[in-house]
CSV table of C-alpha atoms in Angstrom, one decimal:
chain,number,residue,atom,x,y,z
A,96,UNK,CA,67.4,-110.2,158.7
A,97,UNK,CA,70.6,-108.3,158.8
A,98,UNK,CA,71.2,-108.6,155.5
A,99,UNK,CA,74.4,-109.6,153.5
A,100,UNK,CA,77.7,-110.1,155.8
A,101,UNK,CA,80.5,-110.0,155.0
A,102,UNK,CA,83.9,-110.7,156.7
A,103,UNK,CA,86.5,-109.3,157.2
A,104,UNK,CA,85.6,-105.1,156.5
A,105,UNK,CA,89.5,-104.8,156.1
A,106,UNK,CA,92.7,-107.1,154.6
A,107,UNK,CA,95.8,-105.9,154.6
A,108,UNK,CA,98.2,-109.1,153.2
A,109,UNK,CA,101.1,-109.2,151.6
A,110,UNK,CA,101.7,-110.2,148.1
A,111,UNK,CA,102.0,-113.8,147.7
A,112,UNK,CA,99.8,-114.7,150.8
A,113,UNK,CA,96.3,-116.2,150.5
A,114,UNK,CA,93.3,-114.5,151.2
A,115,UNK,CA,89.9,-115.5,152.2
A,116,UNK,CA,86.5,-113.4,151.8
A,117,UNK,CA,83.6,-114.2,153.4
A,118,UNK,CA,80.1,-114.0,152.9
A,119,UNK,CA,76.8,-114.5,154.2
A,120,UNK,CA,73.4,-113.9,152.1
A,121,UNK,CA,70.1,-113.1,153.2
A,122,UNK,CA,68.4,-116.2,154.4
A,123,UNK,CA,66.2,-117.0,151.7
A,124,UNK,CA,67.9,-115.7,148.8
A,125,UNK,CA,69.1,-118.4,145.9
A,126,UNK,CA,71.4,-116.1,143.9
A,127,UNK,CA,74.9,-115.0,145.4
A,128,UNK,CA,77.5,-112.6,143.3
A,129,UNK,CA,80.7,-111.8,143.9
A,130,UNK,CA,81.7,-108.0,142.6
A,131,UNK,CA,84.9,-106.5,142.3
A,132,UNK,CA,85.0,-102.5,142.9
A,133,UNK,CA,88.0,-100.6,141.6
A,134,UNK,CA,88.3,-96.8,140.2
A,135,UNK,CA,89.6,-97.8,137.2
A,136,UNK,CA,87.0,-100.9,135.9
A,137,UNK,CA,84.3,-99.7,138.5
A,138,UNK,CA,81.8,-103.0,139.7
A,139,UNK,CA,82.8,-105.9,137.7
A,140,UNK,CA,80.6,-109.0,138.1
A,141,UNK,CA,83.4,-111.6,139.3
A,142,UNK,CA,81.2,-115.0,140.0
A,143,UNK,CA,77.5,-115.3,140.4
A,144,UNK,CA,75.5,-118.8,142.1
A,145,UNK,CA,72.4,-120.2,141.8
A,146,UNK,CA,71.3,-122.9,144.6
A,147,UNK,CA,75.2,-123.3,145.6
A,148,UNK,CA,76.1,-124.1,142.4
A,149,UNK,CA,78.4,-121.5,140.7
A,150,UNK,CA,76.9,-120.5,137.0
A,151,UNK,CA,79.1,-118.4,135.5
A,152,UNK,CA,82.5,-117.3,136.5
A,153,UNK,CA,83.6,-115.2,133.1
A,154,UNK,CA,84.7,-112.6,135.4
A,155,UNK,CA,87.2,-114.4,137.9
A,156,UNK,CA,90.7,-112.6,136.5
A,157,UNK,CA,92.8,-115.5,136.7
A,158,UNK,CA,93.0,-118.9,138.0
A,159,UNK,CA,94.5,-117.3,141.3
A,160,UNK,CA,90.9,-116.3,141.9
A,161,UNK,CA,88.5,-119.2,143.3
A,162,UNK,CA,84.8,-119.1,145.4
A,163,UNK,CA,82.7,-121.6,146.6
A,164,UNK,CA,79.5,-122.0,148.2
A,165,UNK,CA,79.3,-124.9,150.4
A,166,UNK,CA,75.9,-124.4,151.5
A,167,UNK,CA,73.2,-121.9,151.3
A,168,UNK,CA,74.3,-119.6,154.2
A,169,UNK,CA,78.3,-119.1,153.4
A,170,UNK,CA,80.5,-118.4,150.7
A,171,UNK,CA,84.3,-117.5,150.1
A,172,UNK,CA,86.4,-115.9,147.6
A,173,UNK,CA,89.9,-116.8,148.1
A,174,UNK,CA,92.8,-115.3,146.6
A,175,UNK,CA,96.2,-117.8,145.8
A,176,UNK,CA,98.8,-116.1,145.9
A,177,UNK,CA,97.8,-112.3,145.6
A,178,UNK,CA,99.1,-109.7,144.4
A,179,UNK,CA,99.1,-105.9,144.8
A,180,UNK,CA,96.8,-105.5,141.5
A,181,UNK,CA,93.6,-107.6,143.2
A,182,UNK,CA,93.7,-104.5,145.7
A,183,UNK,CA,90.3,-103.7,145.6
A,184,UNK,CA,86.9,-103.7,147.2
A,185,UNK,CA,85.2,-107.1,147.1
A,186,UNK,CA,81.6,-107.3,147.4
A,187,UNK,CA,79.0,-110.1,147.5
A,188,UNK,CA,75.7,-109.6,147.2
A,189,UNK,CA,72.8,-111.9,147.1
A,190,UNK,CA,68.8,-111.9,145.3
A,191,UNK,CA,65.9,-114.0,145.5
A,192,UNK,CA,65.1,-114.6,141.8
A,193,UNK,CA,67.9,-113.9,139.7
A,194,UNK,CA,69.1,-110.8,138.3
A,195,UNK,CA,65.9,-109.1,137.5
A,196,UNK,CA,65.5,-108.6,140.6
A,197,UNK,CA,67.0,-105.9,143.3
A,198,UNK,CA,70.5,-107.6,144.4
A,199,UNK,CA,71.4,-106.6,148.1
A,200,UNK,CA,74.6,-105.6,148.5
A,201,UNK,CA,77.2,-106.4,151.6
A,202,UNK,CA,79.4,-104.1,153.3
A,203,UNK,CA,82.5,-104.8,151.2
A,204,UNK,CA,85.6,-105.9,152.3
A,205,UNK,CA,88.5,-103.3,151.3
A,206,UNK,CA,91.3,-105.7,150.4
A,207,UNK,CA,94.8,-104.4,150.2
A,208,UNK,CA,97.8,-106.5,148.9
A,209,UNK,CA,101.2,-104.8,150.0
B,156,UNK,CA,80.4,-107.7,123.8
B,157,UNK,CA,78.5,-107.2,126.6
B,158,UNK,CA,79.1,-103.3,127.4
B,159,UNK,CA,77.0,-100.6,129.7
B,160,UNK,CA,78.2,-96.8,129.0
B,161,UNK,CA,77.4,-94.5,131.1
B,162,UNK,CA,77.9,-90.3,131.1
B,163,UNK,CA,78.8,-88.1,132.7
B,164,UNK,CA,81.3,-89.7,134.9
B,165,UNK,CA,80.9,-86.5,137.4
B,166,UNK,CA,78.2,-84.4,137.5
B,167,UNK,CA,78.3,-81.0,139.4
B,168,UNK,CA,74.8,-79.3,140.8
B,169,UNK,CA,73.6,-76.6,142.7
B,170,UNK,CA,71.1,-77.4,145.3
B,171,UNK,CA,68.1,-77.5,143.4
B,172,UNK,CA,68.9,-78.0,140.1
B,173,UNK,CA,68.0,-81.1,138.5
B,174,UNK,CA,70.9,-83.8,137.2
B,175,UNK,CA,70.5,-86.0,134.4
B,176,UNK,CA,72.4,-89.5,133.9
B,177,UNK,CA,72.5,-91.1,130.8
B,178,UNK,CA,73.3,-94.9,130.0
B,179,UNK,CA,73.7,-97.2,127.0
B,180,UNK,CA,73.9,-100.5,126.5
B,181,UNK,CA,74.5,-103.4,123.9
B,182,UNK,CA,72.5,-106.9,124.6
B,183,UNK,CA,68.9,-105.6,122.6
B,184,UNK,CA,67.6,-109.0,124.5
B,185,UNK,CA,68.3,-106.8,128.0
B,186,UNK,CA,65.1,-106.3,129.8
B,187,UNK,CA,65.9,-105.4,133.7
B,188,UNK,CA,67.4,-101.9,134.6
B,189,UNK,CA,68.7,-101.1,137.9
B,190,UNK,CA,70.1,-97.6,139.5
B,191,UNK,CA,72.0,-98.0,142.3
B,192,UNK,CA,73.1,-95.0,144.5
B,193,UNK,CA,76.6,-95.8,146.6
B,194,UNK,CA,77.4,-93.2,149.6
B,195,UNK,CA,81.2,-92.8,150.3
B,196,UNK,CA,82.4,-95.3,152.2
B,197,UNK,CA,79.0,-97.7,151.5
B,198,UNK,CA,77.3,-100.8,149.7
B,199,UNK,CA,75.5,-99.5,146.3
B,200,UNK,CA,71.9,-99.6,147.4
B,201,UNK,CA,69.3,-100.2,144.7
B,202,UNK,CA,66.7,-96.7,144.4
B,203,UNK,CA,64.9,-97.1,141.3
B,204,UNK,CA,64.5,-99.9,139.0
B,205,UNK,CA,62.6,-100.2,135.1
B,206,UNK,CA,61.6,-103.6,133.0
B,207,UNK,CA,61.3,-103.5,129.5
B,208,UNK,CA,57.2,-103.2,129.8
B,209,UNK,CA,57.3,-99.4,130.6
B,210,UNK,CA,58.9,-96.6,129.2
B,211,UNK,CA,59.0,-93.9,132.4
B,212,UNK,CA,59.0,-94.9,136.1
B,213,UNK,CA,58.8,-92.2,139.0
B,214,UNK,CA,59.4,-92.2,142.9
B,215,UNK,CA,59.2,-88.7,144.0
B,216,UNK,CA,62.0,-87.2,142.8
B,217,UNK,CA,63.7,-89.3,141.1
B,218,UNK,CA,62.8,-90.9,137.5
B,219,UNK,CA,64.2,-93.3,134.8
B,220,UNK,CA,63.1,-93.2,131.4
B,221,UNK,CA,63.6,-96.4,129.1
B,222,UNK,CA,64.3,-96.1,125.4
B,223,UNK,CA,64.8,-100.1,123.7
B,224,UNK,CA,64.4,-98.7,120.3
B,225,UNK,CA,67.4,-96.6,120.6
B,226,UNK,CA,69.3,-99.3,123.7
B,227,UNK,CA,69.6,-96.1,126.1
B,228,UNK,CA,68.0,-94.9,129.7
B,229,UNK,CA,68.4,-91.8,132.0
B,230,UNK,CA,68.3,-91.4,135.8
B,231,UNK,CA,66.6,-87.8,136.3
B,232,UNK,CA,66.8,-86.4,139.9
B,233,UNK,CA,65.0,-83.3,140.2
B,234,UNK,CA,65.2,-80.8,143.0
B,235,UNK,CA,68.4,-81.9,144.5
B,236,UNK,CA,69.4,-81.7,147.9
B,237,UNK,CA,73.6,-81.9,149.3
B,238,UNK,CA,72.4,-85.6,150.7
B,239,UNK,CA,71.7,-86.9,146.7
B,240,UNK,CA,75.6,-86.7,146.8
B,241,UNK,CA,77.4,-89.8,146.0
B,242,UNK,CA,78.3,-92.0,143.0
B,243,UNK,CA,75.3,-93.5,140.8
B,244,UNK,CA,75.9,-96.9,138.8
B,245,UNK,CA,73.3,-98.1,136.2
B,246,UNK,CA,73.3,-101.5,135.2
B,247,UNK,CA,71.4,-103.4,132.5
B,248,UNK,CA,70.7,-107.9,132.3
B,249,UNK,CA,72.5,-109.4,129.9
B,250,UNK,CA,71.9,-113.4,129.0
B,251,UNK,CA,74.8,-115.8,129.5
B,252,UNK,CA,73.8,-119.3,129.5
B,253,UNK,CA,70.3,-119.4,130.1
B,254,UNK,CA,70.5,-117.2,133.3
B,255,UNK,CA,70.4,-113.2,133.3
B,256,UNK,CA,73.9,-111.2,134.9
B,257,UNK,CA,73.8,-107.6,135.6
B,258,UNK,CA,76.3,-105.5,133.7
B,259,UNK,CA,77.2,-102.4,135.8
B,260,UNK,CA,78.2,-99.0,134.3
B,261,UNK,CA,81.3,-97.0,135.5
B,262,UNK,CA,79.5,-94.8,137.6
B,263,UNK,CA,78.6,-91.1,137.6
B,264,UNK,CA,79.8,-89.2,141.0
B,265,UNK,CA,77.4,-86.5,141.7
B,266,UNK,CA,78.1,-83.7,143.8
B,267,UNK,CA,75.0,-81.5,144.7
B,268,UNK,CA,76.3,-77.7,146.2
B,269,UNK,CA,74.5,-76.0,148.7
């Protein structure tokens, strides 16, 4: 497996435009999390999924934030409108089990709102 | 509230020397403690991971040591080498609605001198 994808690596939008993350867990895996990564608030849990169906979103900032998971193999994080504040790494990451066990993390996407 | 500290938030070694993180946290009911080690640039990659069952666990050199009593665990990297460089992040479950979330810490950048 190749592990967790995600798409793109690198945003660069302008404020008020949408913006769609991608994501693709390990084959297998029933958990999916979405993580925010800033030097201020370091790795903030954002969304986490269980089976496709979102459990606890607590940590989405505002309703401008939304994910889905259509089906076991893909999920976004979209972003209407943005603004320069949600600049920030994004990552998903995905487990078999839950969250007492290891969570595999994706390559990030570096998201910048001009 | 559901909180993970963690200390020192950089941490500066000579090549050799051992480095100590330290981490607290606030749910008593947490029972699933993951270090994660992120390289510049990378996805946090898990290294070392304790359950509530056991107070010490060691791989080579690197060690965590759990204390419930007191709600506070260590990372211990002994002989350190210029590649142990990066930023560490503990993390500790926390129950929100029947499912467990991981609560990450701030993050301790380590930088190990040759």
């Amino acid at each position: 497996d190749a592990g967790v994808i995600q798409s793109p690596r690198h945003e660069v939008t302008e404020m008020g435009q949408e913006v769609t993350l991608r994501c693709k867990p390990i084959s297998g895996h029933d958990y999916l999390f979405w993580y925010r990564q800033t030097m201020m608030r370091g790795l903030e849990l954002l969304i986490y999924f269980n089976n496709n169906v979102p459990i606890d979103d607590s940590g989405m900032p505002e309703d401008r934030f939304s994910a889905k998971m259509p089906n076991a193999s893909f999920s976004t994080l979209k972003i209407q409108p943005s603004e320069p504040r949600d600049s920030a790494v994004y990552f998903c990451a995905s487990s078999f089990g839950g969250q007492n066990t290891e969570a595999f993390f994706g390559q990030g996407t570096r998201l910048t709102v001009v | 509230g559901e909180n993970v500290e963690q200390h020192p938030s950089t941490l500066s070694v000579q090549e050799g020397d051992s480095a100590v993180i330290k981490c607290t946290y606030s749910d008593s009911a947490s029972n699933y403690f993951p270090w994660y080690k992120q390289e510049l640039g990378k996805r946090p990659q898990l290294i070392i991971d304790i359950r509530s069952n056991v107070g010490e666990k060691k791989d080579q050199r690197i060690a965590v040591t759990l204390n419930k009593t007191a709600k506070h665990f260590s990372l211990h990297i002994t002989e350190t080498q210029p590649e142990d460089s990066a930023v560490y992040f503990c993390a500790a479950s926390m129950i929100s609605g029947g499912y467990n979330k991981l609560i990450f810490g701030a993050g301790t950048r380590l930088a190990v001198h040759p």
